[in-house]
Amino acid sequence: KVADRVFSGIQPTGVPHLGNYLGAIESWVRLQDEYSSSLYSIVDLHSITIPQDAGTLRQNILDMTASLLACGINPEQSVLFQQSKVSEHTELAWILCCLTSMPRLRHLPQWKVKSSGQKDEGSLGLFTYPVLQSADILLYKSTHVPVGEDQIQHLELAQDIARIFNNQYGCFFPIPKAILSETKKIKSLRNPVAKMSKSDPQTLATVNITDTPEEILLKFRKAVTDFTSEVTYDPETRPGVSNLVAVHTAVTGMTVEEVVHQSKGLETARYKYVVAEAVIEKFAPIKNEIERLRAEKGFLEQVLNRGAEKARELAGPMYHDIRKLIGF
Ligand code: ADP
Ligand code: NA
């Protein structure tokens, strides 16, 4: 019986930022209860498509593990694992590469954006990155994939590759469906038309969930807004203030209307403190738990080893069937 199965991955960027949490991790935690099976992968193979220092990468994998656990990913309920420990991911990726055309990949936005800054247009790994993502999803016959808007085209690639495989080798993979994030993209606090991102070079632009209350206050105090002092929600004309409202609704569960109503008469300069306080309150217990878990290296490694074992138990038989279909 193929039950509904959720799969998603996150790069080992260390501790998640506000956008990662509100746009992805928070819904992963909810989906654990809603689906009969869920797999969450720390995608270290993806992360080396851009240069990484070995020691930093190793620490970032542990920090992301601690963070996911602290955010509420339950390793008894979900398979939480490190991608590179399950070799079938790269083996299936190779097979899928052989079914994917170069023009199909060349038009994906991530390649255009990330390769443009690199000399020689980026590596072959960066180019085939979305095929590895497809392998991640399909290896477990996943049926549902939580994605942000920016990832929809990559999921469409996985759907196309599944169809191509099924046409050639007989119906094998379910076509995975997107679970679109309800949370609006969280924007950079310094440039509220760009998304908040780990790779943003601007200091104070990105709030990490382990930032101290002082750091969080400072970052919100310095958040770019505009010359109107009222709190209103209009992402087109007032991206800065609207981003604050978006963060506020996401961390409190209030609606935009409720937030705007509650903030009547409040100047944006004052409102920034209200949002910062809400963020501090929301993340205080998670921050404490991350710090506690970070000190438990042995425990984190044990969680990852157990997760890899469980993932291999699923991937092994699946890949065995795939080999037979291919003719290996
Ligand atoms: P980053 O851009 O910081 O490297 P990733 O691309 O690794 O983040 O994203 C990991 C997950 O977090 C993805 O599911 C992505 O959609 C989500 N995510 C990243 N940035 C944001 C954001 N600013 N707002 C909402 N979700 C985000
Ligand atoms: Na990314």
Coordinates of C-alpha atoms in Angstrom, one line a residue, residues 28-325:
W28 CA 6.7 20.6 8.1
V29 CA 5.9 20.2 11.8
R30 CA 2.2 20.4 11.1
L31 CA 2.4 17.9 8.2
Q32 CA 3.9 15.3 10.5
D33 CA 0.5 14.9 12.0
E34 CA -1.5 15.3 8.8
Y35 CA 0.2 12.6 6.7
S36 CA 0.9 9.0 7.4
S37 CA 4.5 9.3 6.4
S38 CA 7.0 12.2 6.3
L39 CA 10.6 12.5 5.4
Y40 CA 12.8 15.6 6.0
S41 CA 16.2 15.7 4.6
I42 CA 19.2 17.9 5.4
V43 CA 20.4 18.2 1.8
D44 CA 24.2 18.3 2.1
L45 CA 24.7 17.1 -1.5
H46 CA 22.8 20.2 -2.7
S47 CA 24.9 22.5 -0.5
I48 CA 28.2 21.6 -2.2
T49 CA 27.0 23.0 -5.5
I50 CA 28.6 26.2 -4.1
P51 CA 32.0 26.0 -2.3
Q52 CA 31.9 24.8 1.4
D53 CA 34.5 24.6 4.0
A54 CA 34.5 21.0 5.4
G55 CA 34.5 21.9 9.1
T56 CA 31.9 24.6 8.7
L57 CA 29.6 22.2 6.7
R58 CA 30.0 19.5 9.4
Q59 CA 29.0 22.0 12.1
N60 CA 26.1 23.4 10.0
I61 CA 24.6 19.9 9.5
L62 CA 24.6 19.4 13.3
D63 CA 23.2 22.9 13.8
M64 CA 20.4 22.3 11.3
T65 CA 19.6 19.0 13.0
A66 CA 19.4 20.7 16.4
S67 CA 17.3 23.4 14.9
L68 CA 14.8 21.1 13.2
L69 CA 14.4 19.1 16.4
A70 CA 14.0 22.3 18.5
C71 CA 11.3 23.5 16.0
G72 CA 9.3 20.4 16.6
I73 CA 10.4 17.8 14.0
N74 CA 9.9 14.5 15.8
P75 CA 12.4 11.9 14.8
E76 CA 10.0 9.1 16.0
Q77 CA 7.3 10.4 13.7
S78 CA 9.3 11.6 10.7
V79 CA 12.4 10.3 9.0
L80 CA 14.9 13.1 9.7
F81 CA 18.1 12.3 7.8
Q82 CA 21.2 13.6 6.1
Q83 CA 20.9 13.2 2.3
S84 CA 24.5 12.0 1.6
K85 CA 24.2 9.1 4.0
V86 CA 21.7 7.5 1.6
S87 CA 23.7 6.7 -1.6
E88 CA 20.5 5.9 -3.6
H89 CA 19.9 9.6 -3.9
T90 CA 22.9 10.1 -6.2
E91 CA 22.3 6.8 -8.0
L92 CA 18.8 7.7 -8.9
A93 CA 19.8 11.2 -9.8
W94 CA 22.1 9.8 -12.4
I95 CA 19.3 7.7 -13.9
L96 CA 17.0 10.8 -13.9
C97 CA 19.8 12.9 -15.5
C98 CA 19.7 10.5 -18.4
L99 CA 16.0 11.2 -18.9
T100 CA 16.3 15.0 -18.7
S101 CA 17.2 17.4 -21.5
M102 CA 19.6 20.2 -21.2
P103 CA 17.2 22.9 -22.4
R104 CA 14.7 21.8 -19.8
L105 CA 17.2 22.6 -17.1
R106 CA 18.6 25.7 -18.7
H107 CA 15.3 27.6 -18.3
L108 CA 14.9 27.0 -14.6
P109 CA 15.2 30.3 -12.7
Q110 CA 17.6 29.1 -10.0
W111 CA 20.2 28.2 -12.6
K112 CA 19.9 31.6 -14.2
V113 CA 20.2 33.4 -10.9
K114 CA 22.9 31.4 -9.2
S115 CA 25.1 30.8 -12.2
S116 CA 25.1 34.4 -13.3
G117 CA 27.5 35.5 -10.5
Q118 CA 30.0 32.7 -11.1
K119 CA 32.7 32.6 -13.7
D120 CA 32.2 29.9 -16.3
E121 CA 28.5 29.9 -15.5
G122 CA 28.7 27.7 -12.4
S123 CA 29.3 24.0 -12.0
L124 CA 27.7 21.0 -13.6
G125 CA 26.4 20.1 -10.1
L126 CA 24.6 23.4 -9.9
F127 CA 23.1 22.8 -13.3
T128 CA 21.8 19.4 -12.4
Y129 CA 20.7 20.4 -8.9
P130 CA 17.0 20.2 -9.7
V131 CA 17.4 16.7 -11.0
L132 CA 18.9 15.7 -7.7
Q133 CA 15.9 17.3 -6.0
S134 CA 13.6 15.2 -8.2
A135 CA 15.5 12.1 -7.2
D136 CA 15.1 13.1 -3.5
I137 CA 11.4 13.2 -3.9
L138 CA 10.8 10.2 -6.2
L139 CA 13.2 7.8 -4.4
Y140 CA 10.5 7.5 -1.7
K141 CA 7.5 7.6 -4.0
S142 CA 6.6 10.8 -2.2
T143 CA 3.1 12.1 -3.0
H144 CA 3.3 15.6 -1.5
V145 CA 6.0 18.2 -1.4
P146 CA 5.7 21.4 0.7
V147 CA 7.2 24.2 -1.4
G148 CA 7.5 27.9 -1.5
E149 CA 6.5 29.8 -4.7
D150 CA 10.2 29.9 -5.8
Q151 CA 10.3 26.1 -5.9
I152 CA 7.2 25.4 -7.9
Q153 CA 9.1 25.1 -11.2
H154 CA 11.5 22.6 -9.6
L155 CA 8.5 20.5 -8.5
E156 CA 7.1 20.7 -12.0
L157 CA 10.4 19.2 -13.2
A158 CA 10.1 16.3 -10.7
Q159 CA 6.5 15.8 -12.1
D160 CA 7.8 15.8 -15.7
I161 CA 10.6 13.4 -14.9
A162 CA 8.2 11.1 -13.1
R163 CA 6.0 11.0 -16.2
I164 CA 9.0 10.4 -18.6
F165 CA 10.2 7.6 -16.4
N166 CA 6.7 6.1 -16.2
N167 CA 6.2 6.3 -20.0
Q168 CA 9.5 4.5 -20.6
Y169 CA 9.5 1.9 -17.9
G170 CA 5.9 1.4 -16.8
C171 CA 3.9 3.3 -14.2
F172 CA 6.1 3.4 -11.2
F173 CA 6.3 6.8 -9.6
P174 CA 3.2 8.7 -8.3
I175 CA 3.2 12.3 -9.6
P176 CA 4.1 14.4 -6.6
K177 CA 1.7 17.2 -5.7
A178 CA 2.7 20.6 -4.3
I179 CA 1.6 21.8 -0.9
L180 CA 1.9 25.5 -1.4
S181 CA 3.1 27.5 1.7
E182 CA 0.4 29.8 3.0
T183 CA 2.9 32.1 4.5
K184 CA 3.9 35.1 2.4
K185 CA 7.6 35.3 1.5
I186 CA 9.4 37.0 4.3
K187 CA 11.5 39.9 2.8
S188 CA 14.9 41.2 3.7
L189 CA 14.6 43.8 6.5
R190 CA 17.1 46.1 4.7
N191 CA 15.7 45.6 1.1
P192 CA 12.1 44.6 1.5
V193 CA 11.6 43.8 -2.2
A194 CA 14.1 40.9 -2.0
K195 CA 13.4 37.8 0.0
M196 CA 15.1 37.3 3.4
S197 CA 18.0 34.9 2.7
K198 CA 20.9 33.4 4.5
S199 CA 23.1 34.5 1.6
D200 CA 22.2 38.2 1.9
P201 CA 25.5 40.0 2.4
Q202 CA 23.8 43.0 4.2
T203 CA 24.1 42.9 7.9
L204 CA 20.9 43.3 9.9
A205 CA 18.8 42.1 6.9
T206 CA 18.3 38.5 8.1
V207 CA 16.9 37.4 11.5
N208 CA 18.2 34.1 12.7
I209 CA 16.0 32.2 15.1
T210 CA 18.8 32.1 17.6
D211 CA 19.5 35.8 17.6
T212 CA 19.5 37.4 21.0
P213 CA 16.6 39.7 22.0
E214 CA 19.0 42.7 21.6
E215 CA 20.0 41.6 18.0
I216 CA 16.3 41.1 17.1
L217 CA 15.4 44.5 18.4
L218 CA 18.2 46.2 16.6
K219 CA 17.4 44.5 13.3
F220 CA 13.8 45.5 13.5
R221 CA 14.6 49.0 14.6
K222 CA 16.8 49.3 11.5
A223 CA 14.2 47.8 9.2
V224 CA 13.6 49.9 6.1
T225 CA 10.1 51.3 6.0
D226 CA 9.0 54.6 4.3
F227 CA 7.9 58.1 5.1
T228 CA 4.3 57.3 6.1
S229 CA 4.0 56.6 9.8
E230 CA 0.7 54.6 9.8
V231 CA 0.6 50.8 9.8
T232 CA -1.1 49.6 6.7
Y233 CA -0.8 46.6 4.5
D234 CA 0.0 47.2 0.9
P235 CA 3.0 45.1 -0.4
E236 CA 3.1 46.9 -3.7
T237 CA 3.4 50.5 -2.5
R238 CA 4.7 49.9 1.1
P239 CA 6.8 46.7 1.0
G240 CA 8.8 47.5 4.2
V241 CA 5.8 48.0 6.5
S242 CA 3.9 45.2 4.8
N243 CA 6.8 42.9 5.5
L244 CA 6.6 43.8 9.2
V245 CA 2.9 43.1 9.1
A246 CA 3.5 39.7 7.4
V247 CA 6.1 38.7 10.0
H248 CA 3.7 39.9 12.8
T249 CA 0.8 37.8 11.4
A250 CA 3.0 34.8 10.9
V251 CA 4.4 34.7 14.4
T252 CA 1.1 35.6 16.2
G253 CA -1.4 33.8 14.0
M254 CA -3.4 37.0 13.8
T255 CA -4.9 38.1 10.4
V256 CA -3.7 41.1 8.5
E257 CA -6.9 42.9 9.4
E258 CA -6.5 42.2 13.1
V259 CA -2.9 43.4 13.1
V260 CA -3.8 46.6 11.2
H261 CA -6.7 47.3 13.5
Q262 CA -4.7 46.6 16.6
S263 CA -2.0 48.9 15.4
K264 CA -4.2 51.9 14.7
G265 CA -2.6 55.1 15.9
L266 CA 0.8 53.5 16.3
E267 CA 3.7 55.0 14.4
T268 CA 5.8 52.6 12.4
A269 CA 8.8 53.4 14.5
R270 CA 6.9 52.2 17.5
Y271 CA 5.3 49.3 15.6
K272 CA 8.8 47.9 14.9
Y273 CA 9.2 47.2 18.6
V274 CA 5.8 45.5 18.7
V275 CA 6.8 43.1 15.9
A276 CA 10.3 42.6 17.4
E277 CA 8.8 41.7 20.8
A278 CA 6.4 39.2 19.1
V279 CA 9.3 37.6 17.3
I280 CA 11.4 37.4 20.5
E281 CA 8.5 35.8 22.4
K282 CA 7.8 33.3 19.6
F283 CA 11.4 32.1 19.3
A284 CA 12.6 32.3 22.9
P285 CA 11.8 28.6 23.8
I286 CA 13.1 27.4 20.4
K287 CA 16.3 29.3 20.9
N288 CA 16.8 27.8 24.3
E289 CA 16.2 24.3 23.0
I290 CA 18.6 24.8 20.1
E291 CA 21.3 25.9 22.5
R292 CA 20.7 22.9 24.7
L293 CA 20.8 20.4 21.8
R294 CA 23.8 22.0 20.2
A295 CA 25.8 20.9 23.2
E296 CA 24.6 17.3 22.7
K297 CA 26.7 16.4 19.7
G298 CA 26.6 12.6 20.4
F299 CA 22.8 12.7 20.6
L300 CA 22.5 14.7 17.3
E301 CA 24.7 12.2 15.6
Q302 CA 22.6 9.4 16.9
V303 CA 19.5 11.0 15.6
L304 CA 21.1 11.4 12.1
N305 CA 22.4 7.8 12.1
R306 CA 19.0 6.4 13.1
G307 CA 17.3 8.6 10.5
A308 CA 19.7 7.4 7.8
E309 CA 19.0 3.8 8.7
K310 CA 15.2 4.4 8.4
A311 CA 15.7 6.2 5.1
R312 CA 17.8 3.4 3.7
E313 CA 15.2 0.9 4.7
L314 CA 12.8 2.7 2.4
A315 CA 15.2 3.7 -0.3
G316 CA 16.9 0.2 -0.7
P317 CA 13.9 -1.8 -1.8
M318 CA 12.7 1.1 -4.0
Y319 CA 16.0 1.4 -5.8
H320 CA 16.1 -2.4 -6.2
D321 CA 12.8 -2.2 -8.1
I322 CA 14.1 0.7 -10.2
R323 CA 17.3 -1.2 -11.1
K324 CA 15.2 -4.1 -12.4
L325 CA 13.1 -1.7 -14.5

